[in-house]
Amino acid sequence: MRRKEISEGKSHKRKSWGILFGIPLLLFISGIALITIGTFNYMKYAFFLSRIFIEHDYKPSTESRILMEDNNKNSNQSGNTPEDDKKIFPEYGEEFGNIIIESASIDYPVINGDSEKQLLIAVGHYFGSRYPGENGNVVLAGHRNSLFKNLGKVEEGEKVLFNANYGKYVYQYEYRVTDIKIVKGYDESIIAATDKERLTLYTCYPFNYIGNAPKRYVVICELVKGTPVEEILLKEGGAILEKTS
């Protein structure tokens, strides 16, 4: 009887020690798993944001193309080749300006491109959309947990500034927020072509969602003032570099 009580006591102690060390170990393993899943989802989200829409070849506007051809002819007549001309549009992966929204404490560089690497360090210009001053849809993307984390604070009527580095000078474009909406993840209206110039800012939504957020938070702005690309070409005397994605 005494041995049975001792045996039961030892068994009870083993169970207690098992519970004492088992629960923390389980919590530790669960924590590691959550961190791993979270990191994977973040990287997947970054890649998804950079490839959210089908790729489009970039083509300059008709007016820009005409000016480009004229500039090339002038260069050839002067003994210069088109490659010698000053290119005002940035290369893919090149920083070419910054976006400023005071109410949301947004003042970040803009990179031409929206790859995972680029979106981790700057606001990305959707490669295939127009550039400021080109009379079309200028599309910028940013992460909801970093550069565009305060995009939800922006209200209609507020001012948005885009300082674009074109050629020798920096040209400022002022926009005004006209619409704020939430759309489904694959809503291609975000990148749709427009007759008039507009600036479209978007990020994933909800802002506090863990993993690959299912929707997009979109801020649409109309152009208030800024120098048209055609005028910049005449001033700079260079050609626009035609790009494809």
XYZ file of N, CA and C in Angstrom:
735
model
N 0.848 -1.210 0.000
C 0.000 0.000 0.000
C 0.873 1.247 0.000
N 1.923 1.163 0.803
C 2.849 2.299 0.907
C 3.546 2.532 -0.426
N 3.948 1.409 -1.064
C 4.616 1.516 -2.355
C 3.681 2.100 -3.413
N 2.415 1.739 -3.311
C 1.439 2.244 -4.276
C 1.279 3.740 -4.127
N 1.258 4.215 -2.878
C 1.118 5.652 -2.646
C 2.345 6.398 -3.168
N 3.540 5.802 -2.931
C 4.771 6.434 -3.420
C 4.776 6.491 -4.938
N 4.332 5.376 -5.555
C 4.293 5.309 -7.019
C 3.328 6.332 -7.595
N 2.173 6.450 -6.942
C 1.192 7.431 -7.410
C 1.713 8.849 -7.233
N 2.473 9.068 -6.134
C 3.053 10.393 -5.899
C 4.056 10.758 -6.973
N 4.905 9.781 -7.329
C 5.883 10.039 -8.389
C 5.193 10.304 -9.715
N 4.152 9.534 -9.975
C 3.408 9.726 -11.226
C 2.776 11.106 -11.274
N 2.261 11.556 -10.140
C 1.645 12.887 -10.069
C 2.686 13.982 -10.299
N 3.899 13.777 -9.733
C 4.964 14.761 -9.928
C 5.374 14.837 -11.393
N 5.460 13.626 -12.035
C 5.842 13.625 -13.449
C 4.815 14.374 -14.286
N 3.543 14.208 -13.965
C 2.492 14.916 -14.688
C 2.595 16.416 -14.455
N 2.887 16.796 -13.205
C 3.011 18.220 -12.880
C 4.172 18.850 -13.641
N 5.325 18.126 -13.645
C 6.481 18.645 -14.384
C 6.182 18.708 -15.877
N 5.435 17.714 -16.354
C 5.078 17.708 -17.775
C 4.226 18.910 -18.139
N 3.269 19.212 -17.277
C 2.408 20.379 -17.516
C 3.209 21.665 -17.389
N 4.102 21.703 -16.361
C 4.879 22.905 -16.093
C 5.770 23.277 -17.280
N 6.403 22.273 -17.890
C 7.308 22.544 -19.014
C 6.618 22.394 -20.369
N 5.566 21.598 -20.399
C 4.892 21.345 -21.675
C 4.150 22.551 -22.210
N 3.441 23.258 -21.328
C 2.660 24.422 -21.765
C 3.561 25.534 -22.306
N 4.636 25.933 -21.574
C 5.535 26.957 -22.141
C 6.158 26.535 -23.467
N 6.526 25.230 -23.563
C 7.113 24.739 -24.808
C 6.115 24.838 -25.950
N 4.870 24.491 -25.664
C 3.819 24.574 -26.675
C 3.592 26.014 -27.107
N 3.586 26.921 -26.129
C 3.413 28.340 -26.445
C 4.583 28.863 -27.275
N 5.793 28.408 -26.943
C 6.983 28.840 -27.686
C 6.912 28.370 -29.135
N 6.558 27.106 -29.319
C 6.447 26.557 -30.677
C 5.355 27.276 -31.461
N 4.233 27.553 -30.777
C 3.135 28.267 -31.436
C 3.567 29.667 -31.852
N 4.335 30.321 -30.963
C 4.823 31.669 -31.280
C 5.729 31.675 -32.493
N 6.653 30.699 -32.548
C 7.552 30.585 -33.698
C 6.753 30.349 -34.973
N 5.735 29.505 -34.873
C 4.906 29.210 -36.047
C 4.180 30.453 -36.535
N 3.639 31.239 -35.592
C 2.922 32.460 -35.966
C 3.857 33.470 -36.616
N 5.071 33.602 -36.062
C 6.050 34.525 -36.642
C 6.424 34.088 -38.057
N 6.630 32.770 -38.221
C 6.991 32.245 -39.540
C 5.880 32.482 -40.547
N 4.644 32.186 -40.134
C 3.496 32.390 -41.022
C 3.325 33.865 -41.342
N 3.495 34.709 -40.305
C 3.348 36.150 -40.517
C 4.381 36.685 -41.493
N 5.632 36.216 -41.331
C 6.700 36.657 -42.239
C 6.430 36.199 -43.660
N 5.988 34.947 -43.795
C 5.678 34.423 -45.128
C 4.547 35.206 -45.770
N 3.497 35.475 -44.980
C 2.362 36.231 -45.514
C 2.768 37.643 -45.896
N 3.673 38.250 -45.112
C 4.125 39.606 -45.439
C 4.880 39.615 -46.758
N 5.788 38.645 -46.940
C 6.542 38.585 -48.183
C 5.618 38.274 -49.352
N 4.641 37.390 -49.102
C 3.684 37.089 -50.160
C 2.848 38.310 -50.485
N 2.499 39.069 -49.450
C 1.734 40.309 -49.641
C 2.535 41.324 -50.447
N 3.837 41.444 -50.127
C 4.687 42.391 -50.852
C 4.766 42.017 -52.322
N 4.931 40.717 -52.588
C 5.000 40.279 -53.980
C 3.654 40.463 -54.662
N 2.575 40.150 -53.941
C 1.234 40.282 -54.513
C 0.922 41.731 -54.838
N 1.324 42.644 -53.948
C 1.073 44.062 -54.191
C 1.828 44.538 -55.415
N 3.036 44.004 -55.604
C 3.842 44.429 -56.743
C 3.369 43.813 -58.050
N 2.578 42.754 -57.972
C 2.086 42.100 -59.177
C 0.573 41.923 -59.135
N -0.093 42.886 -58.539
C -1.526 42.769 -58.319
C -2.321 42.797 -59.613
N -1.814 43.474 -60.624
C -2.521 43.587 -61.884
C -1.674 43.030 -63.018
N -2.321 42.734 -64.121
C -1.597 42.269 -65.294
C -0.707 43.378 -65.803
N 0.433 43.000 -66.368
C 1.382 43.996 -66.832
C 0.943 44.560 -68.176
N 1.215 45.849 -68.363
C 0.900 46.527 -69.609
C 2.162 47.172 -70.150
N 2.299 47.146 -71.477
C 3.411 47.869 -72.088
C 3.165 49.352 -71.962
N 4.226 50.083 -71.617
C 4.105 51.537 -71.507
C 4.336 52.167 -72.868
N 3.453 53.050 -73.284
C 3.595 53.799 -74.520
C 3.373 55.274 -74.227
N 4.266 56.141 -74.718
C 4.073 57.572 -74.505
C 2.794 58.046 -75.167
N 2.231 59.140 -74.681
C 1.039 59.711 -75.285
C 1.356 60.165 -76.703
N 0.302 60.381 -77.498
C 0.493 60.786 -78.891
C 1.288 62.075 -78.992
N 0.933 63.060 -78.145
C 1.634 64.341 -78.178
C 3.110 64.172 -77.829
N 3.379 63.346 -76.827
C 4.762 63.121 -76.418
C 5.548 62.410 -77.514
N 4.885 61.460 -78.191
C 5.561 60.725 -79.252
C 5.942 61.654 -80.411
N 5.028 62.569 -80.776
C 5.306 63.522 -81.853
C 6.495 64.397 -81.494
N 6.501 64.911 -80.261
C 7.615 65.747 -79.821
C 8.911 64.959 -79.762
N 8.804 63.702 -79.389
C 9.989 62.862 -79.333
C 10.584 62.693 -80.726
N 9.724 62.444 -81.721
C 10.193 62.279 -83.089
C 10.807 63.570 -83.616
N 10.174 64.710 -83.298
C 10.712 66.002 -83.732
C 12.084 66.250 -83.119
N 12.210 65.938 -81.836
C 13.492 66.135 -81.161
C 14.575 65.232 -81.744
N 14.177 64.002 -82.107
C 15.135 63.088 -82.714
C 15.623 63.619 -84.061
N 14.686 64.182 -84.852
C 15.058 64.755 -86.146
C 16.024 65.919 -85.961
N 15.715 66.786 -84.998
C 16.589 67.931 -84.736
C 17.973 67.474 -84.285
N 17.999 66.416 -83.490
C 19.279 65.906 -82.999
C 20.103 65.337 -84.141
N 19.420 64.610 -85.044
C 20.130 64.030 -86.172
C 20.699 65.112 -87.084
N 19.942 66.202 -87.253
C 20.401 67.297 -88.095
C 21.612 67.995 -87.486
N 21.688 67.988 -86.161
C 22.805 68.658 -85.490
C 23.995 67.736 -85.276
N 23.856 66.470 -85.751
C 24.963 65.532 -85.617
C 24.872 64.671 -84.381
N 23.849 64.860 -83.559
C 23.676 64.054 -82.352
C 22.740 62.891 -82.634
N 22.908 61.827 -81.912
C 22.006 60.690 -82.029
C 20.929 60.800 -80.972
N 19.801 60.084 -81.159
C 18.743 60.122 -80.139
C 19.249 59.723 -78.764
N 20.274 58.839 -78.726
C 20.812 58.395 -77.441
C 21.520 59.523 -76.708
N 21.942 60.560 -77.460
C 22.632 61.686 -76.833
C 21.665 62.645 -76.162
N 20.382 62.522 -76.513
C 19.394 63.444 -75.960
C 19.184 63.194 -74.474
N 18.764 64.210 -73.797
C 18.450 64.083 -72.374
C 17.112 63.386 -72.210
N 17.081 62.314 -71.456
C 15.841 61.580 -71.217
C 15.218 62.091 -69.926
N 14.000 62.593 -70.015
C 13.400 63.165 -68.810
C 12.681 62.118 -67.972
N 12.223 61.022 -68.591
C 11.538 59.994 -67.820
C 12.557 59.057 -67.184
N 12.278 58.571 -65.986
C 13.239 57.720 -65.269
C 13.306 56.310 -65.832
N 14.420 55.670 -65.608
C 14.555 54.258 -65.932
C 13.803 53.441 -64.881
N 13.538 52.187 -65.211
C 12.879 51.310 -64.247
C 13.787 51.125 -63.028
N 13.216 51.318 -61.839
C 13.983 51.176 -60.606
C 14.667 52.444 -60.152
N 14.477 53.524 -60.900
C 15.129 54.789 -60.566
C 14.196 55.691 -59.758
N 14.731 56.322 -58.721
C 13.957 57.294 -57.947
C 13.818 58.572 -58.770
N 12.593 59.106 -58.839
C 12.412 60.286 -59.680
C 11.533 61.361 -59.044
N 11.391 61.345 -57.738
C 10.607 62.388 -57.093
C 10.153 61.978 -55.709
N 9.197 62.744 -55.173
C 8.629 62.386 -53.874
C 7.177 62.838 -53.796
N 6.424 62.144 -52.951
C 5.000 62.412 -52.752
C 4.814 62.997 -51.359
N 4.007 64.065 -51.260
C 3.814 64.750 -49.977
C 2.329 64.921 -49.681
N 1.900 64.415 -48.525
C 0.544 64.648 -48.011
C 0.708 65.025 -46.546
N 0.622 66.287 -46.247
C 0.922 66.773 -44.896
C -0.005 66.183 -43.844
N -1.296 66.082 -44.144
C -2.261 65.610 -43.145
C -1.998 64.178 -42.702
N -1.343 63.393 -43.549
C -1.074 61.991 -43.236
C 0.399 61.744 -42.933
N 1.164 62.824 -42.785
C 2.608 62.718 -42.515
C 3.309 61.846 -43.552
N 2.886 62.000 -44.793
C 3.501 61.266 -45.899
C 4.438 62.198 -46.655
N 5.699 61.852 -46.692
C 6.715 62.584 -47.444
C 7.813 61.584 -47.785
N 7.601 60.850 -48.879
C 8.484 59.743 -49.207
C 8.916 59.778 -50.671
N 10.062 59.176 -50.950
C 10.525 59.112 -52.339
C 9.647 58.187 -53.173
N 9.641 58.446 -54.463
C 8.881 57.620 -55.405
C 9.860 56.964 -56.372
N 9.736 55.661 -56.521
C 10.594 54.897 -57.426
C 9.771 54.448 -58.628
N 10.375 54.464 -59.786
C 9.687 54.020 -60.991
C 9.693 52.494 -61.042
N 8.603 51.904 -60.600
C 8.493 50.456 -60.535
C 7.814 50.037 -59.252
N 7.299 48.823 -59.225
C 6.546 48.372 -58.056
C 6.914 46.947 -57.672
N 8.186 46.612 -57.802
C 8.631 45.282 -57.398
C 8.650 45.185 -55.878
N 8.796 43.981 -55.380
C 8.828 43.769 -53.929
C 9.941 44.575 -53.276
N 11.118 44.550 -53.882
C 12.269 45.271 -53.339
C 12.014 46.771 -53.295
N 11.411 47.307 -54.344
C 11.170 48.747 -54.427
C 10.115 49.209 -53.431
N 9.069 48.415 -53.262
C 7.998 48.794 -52.344
C 8.429 48.741 -50.884
N 9.496 48.043 -50.602
C 9.988 47.985 -49.227
C 10.760 49.239 -48.834
N 11.192 50.028 -49.826
C 12.010 51.202 -49.513
C 11.404 52.517 -49.988
N 10.353 52.461 -50.795
C 9.782 53.700 -51.331
C 8.364 53.458 -51.818
N 7.701 54.541 -52.177
C 6.402 54.446 -52.840
C 6.671 54.053 -54.288
N 5.909 53.098 -54.803
C 6.172 52.600 -56.147
C 5.249 53.194 -57.197
N 5.836 53.641 -58.299
C 5.056 54.105 -59.449
C 4.739 52.893 -60.313
N 3.443 52.609 -60.489
C 3.032 51.436 -61.260
C 3.580 51.550 -62.672
N 4.461 50.627 -63.038
C 5.148 50.686 -64.323
C 4.183 50.282 -65.427
N 3.667 51.277 -66.121
C 2.627 51.068 -67.117
C 1.618 52.188 -67.031
N 1.620 52.899 -65.914
C 0.744 54.064 -65.772
C 1.483 55.316 -66.227
N 0.764 56.427 -66.308
C 1.351 57.671 -66.802
C 2.240 58.334 -65.750
N 2.992 59.302 -66.226
C 3.817 60.124 -65.348
C 3.127 61.468 -65.130
N 3.412 62.149 -64.028
C 2.817 63.470 -63.797
C 3.050 64.394 -64.992
N 1.976 65.065 -65.422
C 2.069 65.970 -66.556
C 1.764 65.322 -67.886
N 1.417 64.026 -67.879
C 1.189 63.295 -69.128
C -0.283 63.136 -69.501
N -1.186 63.736 -68.764
C -2.617 63.612 -69.070
C -3.089 62.160 -69.058
N -3.026 61.548 -67.912
C -3.492 60.181 -67.771
C -3.516 59.792 -66.307
N -3.629 58.502 -66.063
C -3.729 57.987 -64.705
C -2.340 57.679 -64.140
N -1.921 58.460 -63.160
C -0.634 58.258 -62.481
C -0.906 57.403 -61.245
N -0.393 56.184 -61.214
C -0.733 55.230 -60.153
C 0.464 54.985 -59.233
N 0.234 55.183 -57.931
C 1.275 54.952 -56.925
C 0.781 53.946 -55.892
N 1.649 53.024 -55.501
C 1.313 52.012 -54.500
C 2.283 52.085 -53.332
N 1.787 51.738 -52.148
C 2.632 51.726 -50.956
C 2.114 50.717 -49.953
N 2.972 50.255 -49.066
C 2.573 49.271 -48.061
C 1.708 49.911 -46.976
N 0.698 49.194 -46.551
C -0.241 49.698 -45.535
C 0.359 49.699 -44.133
N 1.449 48.976 -43.936
C 2.068 48.933 -42.605
C 3.366 49.725 -42.541
N 3.607 50.549 -43.573
C 4.815 51.379 -43.547
C 4.530 52.736 -44.176
N 4.901 52.945 -45.421
C 4.813 54.272 -46.032
C 3.384 54.787 -46.185
N 2.447 53.905 -46.454
C 1.051 54.317 -46.627
C 0.177 53.914 -45.435
N 0.781 53.765 -44.272
C 0.012 53.358 -43.099
C -0.975 54.432 -42.660
N -0.712 55.700 -43.017
C -1.608 56.802 -42.646
C -2.490 57.263 -43.798
N -2.540 56.488 -44.863
C -3.343 56.902 -46.016
C -4.817 57.041 -45.644
N -5.248 56.285 -44.642
C -6.635 56.366 -44.197
C -6.987 57.683 -43.521
N -5.986 58.490 -43.182
C -6.237 59.787 -42.551
C -6.525 60.890 -43.573
N -6.266 60.603 -44.827
C -6.474 61.603 -45.877
C -7.971 61.810 -46.106
N -8.370 63.057 -46.284
C -9.776 63.382 -46.508
C -9.953 64.090 -47.847
N -11.180 64.052 -48.349
C -11.485 64.713 -49.618
C -11.225 66.213 -49.513
N -10.718 66.773 -50.586
C -10.425 68.197 -50.629
C -9.007 68.548 -50.231
N -8.272 67.589 -49.664
C -6.908 67.873 -49.220
C -5.924 67.914 -50.389
N -4.812 68.588 -50.152
C -3.795 68.787 -51.188
C -2.754 67.678 -51.152
N -2.380 67.226 -52.341
C -1.324 66.229 -52.498
C -0.294 66.785 -53.478
N 0.967 66.738 -53.106
C 2.034 67.264 -53.957
C 2.924 66.136 -54.474
N 3.276 66.234 -55.734
C 4.215 65.295 -56.346
C 5.334 66.117 -56.976
N 6.534 65.995 -56.431
C 7.701 66.673 -56.993
C 8.430 65.700 -57.907
N 8.401 65.979 -59.207
C 8.976 65.068 -60.196
C 10.299 65.593 -60.736
N 11.309 64.744 -60.727
C 12.616 65.096 -61.285
C 12.623 64.771 -62.775
N 12.435 65.797 -63.587
C 12.448 65.630 -65.035
C 13.628 66.401 -65.619
N 14.585 65.702 -66.170
C 15.715 66.381 -66.789
C 16.537 67.167 -65.792
N 16.714 68.453 -66.076
C 17.567 69.305 -65.249
C 16.836 69.891 -64.050
N 15.510 69.836 -64.064
C 14.743 70.551 -63.050
C 13.768 69.630 -62.314
N 13.258 70.158 -61.202
C 12.208 69.481 -60.444
C 10.904 70.230 -60.697
N 9.884 69.496 -61.128
C 8.592 70.097 -61.441
C 7.569 69.635 -60.410
N 6.849 70.606 -59.840
C 5.867 70.269 -58.809
C 4.464 70.192 -59.409
N 3.768 69.112 -59.055
C 2.393 68.906 -59.491
C 1.501 68.884 -58.258
N 0.481 69.715 -58.289
C -0.447 69.792 -57.164
C -1.752 69.099 -57.541
N -2.200 68.217 -56.663
C -3.450 67.487 -56.868
C -4.384 67.747 -55.690
N -5.661 67.492 -55.913
C -6.664 67.629 -54.853
C -7.445 66.327 -54.761
N -7.619 65.826 -53.536
C -8.336 64.569 -53.326
C -9.815 64.758 -53.655
N -10.323 63.949 -54.568
C -11.725 64.056 -54.990
C -12.568 62.852 -54.602
N -11.925 61.728 -54.331
C -12.701 60.526 -54.015
C -11.847 59.547 -53.215
N -12.475 58.873 -52.282
C -11.828 57.834 -51.478
C -12.756 56.629 -51.474
N -12.234 55.475 -51.824
C -13.098 54.297 -51.900
C -12.331 53.027 -51.542
N -13.103 51.996 -51.240
C -12.552 50.680 -50.940
C -13.073 49.713 -51.997
N -12.162 49.011 -52.657
C -12.552 48.117 -53.740
C -11.995 46.718 -53.490
N -12.439 45.780 -54.298
C -11.937 44.420 -54.195
C -10.486 44.355 -54.679
N -9.800 43.319 -54.268
C -8.380 43.214 -54.552
C -8.000 43.267 -56.013
N -8.847 42.728 -56.881
C -8.502 42.678 -58.300
C -9.299 43.676 -59.132
N -9.765 44.730 -58.523
C -10.517 45.756 -59.247
C -9.553 46.564 -60.116
N -9.618 46.368 -61.415
C -8.673 47.014 -62.326
C -9.023 48.465 -62.622
N -10.093 48.977 -62.016
C -10.412 50.395 -62.204
C -9.303 51.277 -61.629
N -8.513 50.707 -60.719
C -7.411 51.458 -60.118
C -6.413 51.907 -61.181
N -6.168 51.048 -62.157
C -5.159 51.359 -63.172
C -5.776 51.706 -64.521
N -7.088 51.895 -64.555
C -7.761 52.189 -65.823
C -7.268 53.501 -66.420
N -7.213 53.546 -67.746
C -6.795 54.765 -68.442
C -7.840 55.862 -68.244
N -7.386 57.102 -68.175
C -8.282 58.247 -68.001
C -7.960 59.315 -69.038
N -9.000 60.057 -69.443
C -8.806 61.138 -70.416
C -8.071 62.316 -69.788
N -8.449 62.625 -68.551
C -7.811 63.728 -67.840
C -6.793 63.162 -66.848
N -5.853 64.011 -66.488
C -4.835 63.547 -65.549
C -5.411 63.379 -64.153
N -5.046 62.288 -63.533
C -5.420 62.051 -62.138
C -4.304 61.271 -61.461
N -4.259 61.398 -60.162
C -3.290 60.671 -59.344
C -4.050 59.657 -58.509
N -3.677 58.390 -58.619
C -4.334 57.320 -57.876
C -3.351 56.713 -56.880
N -3.696 56.782 -55.602
C -2.877 56.191 -54.545
C -3.634 54.996 -53.976
N -2.951 53.876 -53.782
C -3.670 52.736 -53.213
C -2.751 51.883 -52.347
N -3.405 51.175 -51.433
C -2.703 50.227 -50.578
C -3.677 49.126 -50.205
N -3.188 48.078 -49.570
C -4.066 46.976 -49.182
C -4.914 47.367 -47.968
N -6.072 46.737 -47.855
C -7.042 47.080 -46.806
C -7.759 45.809 -46.355
N -8.119 45.696 -45.083
C -7.991 46.635 -43.956
C -6.530 46.862 -43.541
N -6.295 48.010 -42.928
C -4.940 48.387 -42.552
C -4.350 47.458 -41.494
N -5.191 46.952 -40.589
C -4.700 46.104 -39.497
C -4.884 44.621 -39.778
N -5.144 44.270 -41.027
C -5.371 42.875 -41.399
C -4.053 42.104 -41.365
N -4.084 40.905 -40.808
C -2.892 40.067 -40.756
C -2.905 39.135 -41.961
N -1.862 39.208 -42.761
C -1.809 38.380 -43.956
C -2.151 39.168 -45.207
N -2.595 38.444 -46.220
C -2.899 39.042 -47.518
C -4.281 39.681 -47.484
N -4.338 40.999 -47.330
C -5.616 41.711 -47.205
C -6.442 41.560 -48.480
N -7.752 41.388 -48.357
C -8.604 41.100 -49.519
C -9.056 42.316 -50.316
N -8.865 43.526 -49.780
C -9.383 44.710 -50.465
C -8.286 45.752 -50.672
N -8.665 46.835 -51.364
C -7.728 47.920 -51.624
C -8.344 49.250 -51.193
N -7.531 50.057 -50.550
C -7.943 51.399 -50.129
C -7.394 52.365 -51.168
N -8.289 53.113 -51.806
C -7.910 53.923 -52.964
C -8.226 55.395 -52.728
N -7.246 56.248 -52.984
C -7.418 57.702 -52.902
C -7.198 58.273 -54.300
N -8.221 58.936 -54.828
C -8.164 59.491 -56.184
C -8.065 61.010 -56.115
N -7.149 61.562 -56.900
C -6.908 63.011 -56.884
C -6.944 63.572 -58.303
N -7.446 64.786 -58.425
C -7.441 65.467 -59.715
C -6.318 66.495 -59.746
N -5.811 66.755 -60.949
C -4.724 67.715 -61.105
C -5.241 69.138 -60.934
N -4.566 69.910 -60.100
C -4.895 71.319 -59.903
C -3.988 72.184 -60.769
N -2.698 71.911 -60.696
C -1.751 72.641 -61.532
C -0.448 71.869 -61.643
N 0.235 72.114 -62.760
C 1.502 71.447 -63.011
C 1.894 71.626 -64.462
N 3.157 71.468 -64.763
C 3.662 71.682 -66.118
C 3.446 70.450 -66.990
N 2.763 70.600 -68.134
C 2.576 69.467 -69.043
C 3.915 68.953 -69.565
N 3.983 67.664 -69.822
C 5.214 67.056 -70.316
C 5.654 67.686 -71.632
N 4.690 68.055 -72.481
C 5.032 68.660 -73.771
C 5.839 69.948 -73.581
N 5.453 70.745 -72.597
C 6.197 71.981 -72.323
C 7.588 71.672 -71.771
N 7.669 70.631 -70.958
C 8.968 70.249 -70.392
C 9.908 69.789 -71.496
N 9.375 69.051 -72.463
C 10.194 68.583 -73.575
C 10.770 69.744 -74.367
N 9.935 70.742 -74.615
C 10.399 71.914 -75.352
C 11.455 72.674 -74.560
N 11.268 72.713 -73.239
C 12.213 73.422 -72.378
C 13.523 72.664 -72.242
N 13.406 71.348 -72.067
C 14.597 70.531 -71.852
C 15.313 70.212 -73.160
N 14.535 70.164 -74.263
C 15.142 69.845 -75.545
C 15.593 68.411 -75.654
N 14.920 67.513 -74.931
C 15.301 66.105 -74.959
C 14.144 65.229 -75.364
N 14.388 63.968 -75.504
C 13.370 63.021 -75.941
C 12.925 62.152 -74.789
N 11.682 61.725 -74.850
C 11.168 60.783 -73.862
C 11.603 59.381 -74.249
N 12.105 58.665 -73.309
C 12.520 57.299 -73.564
C 11.307 56.388 -73.514
N 11.034 55.704 -74.608
C 9.913 54.771 -74.634
C 10.296 53.535 -73.850
N 9.377 53.052 -73.008
C 9.679 51.932 -72.127
C 8.649 50.833 -72.302
N 9.039 49.622 -72.021
C 8.112 48.505 -71.937
C 8.382 47.784 -70.645
N 7.325 47.226 -70.068
C 7.490 46.525 -68.797
C 8.084 45.153 -69.019
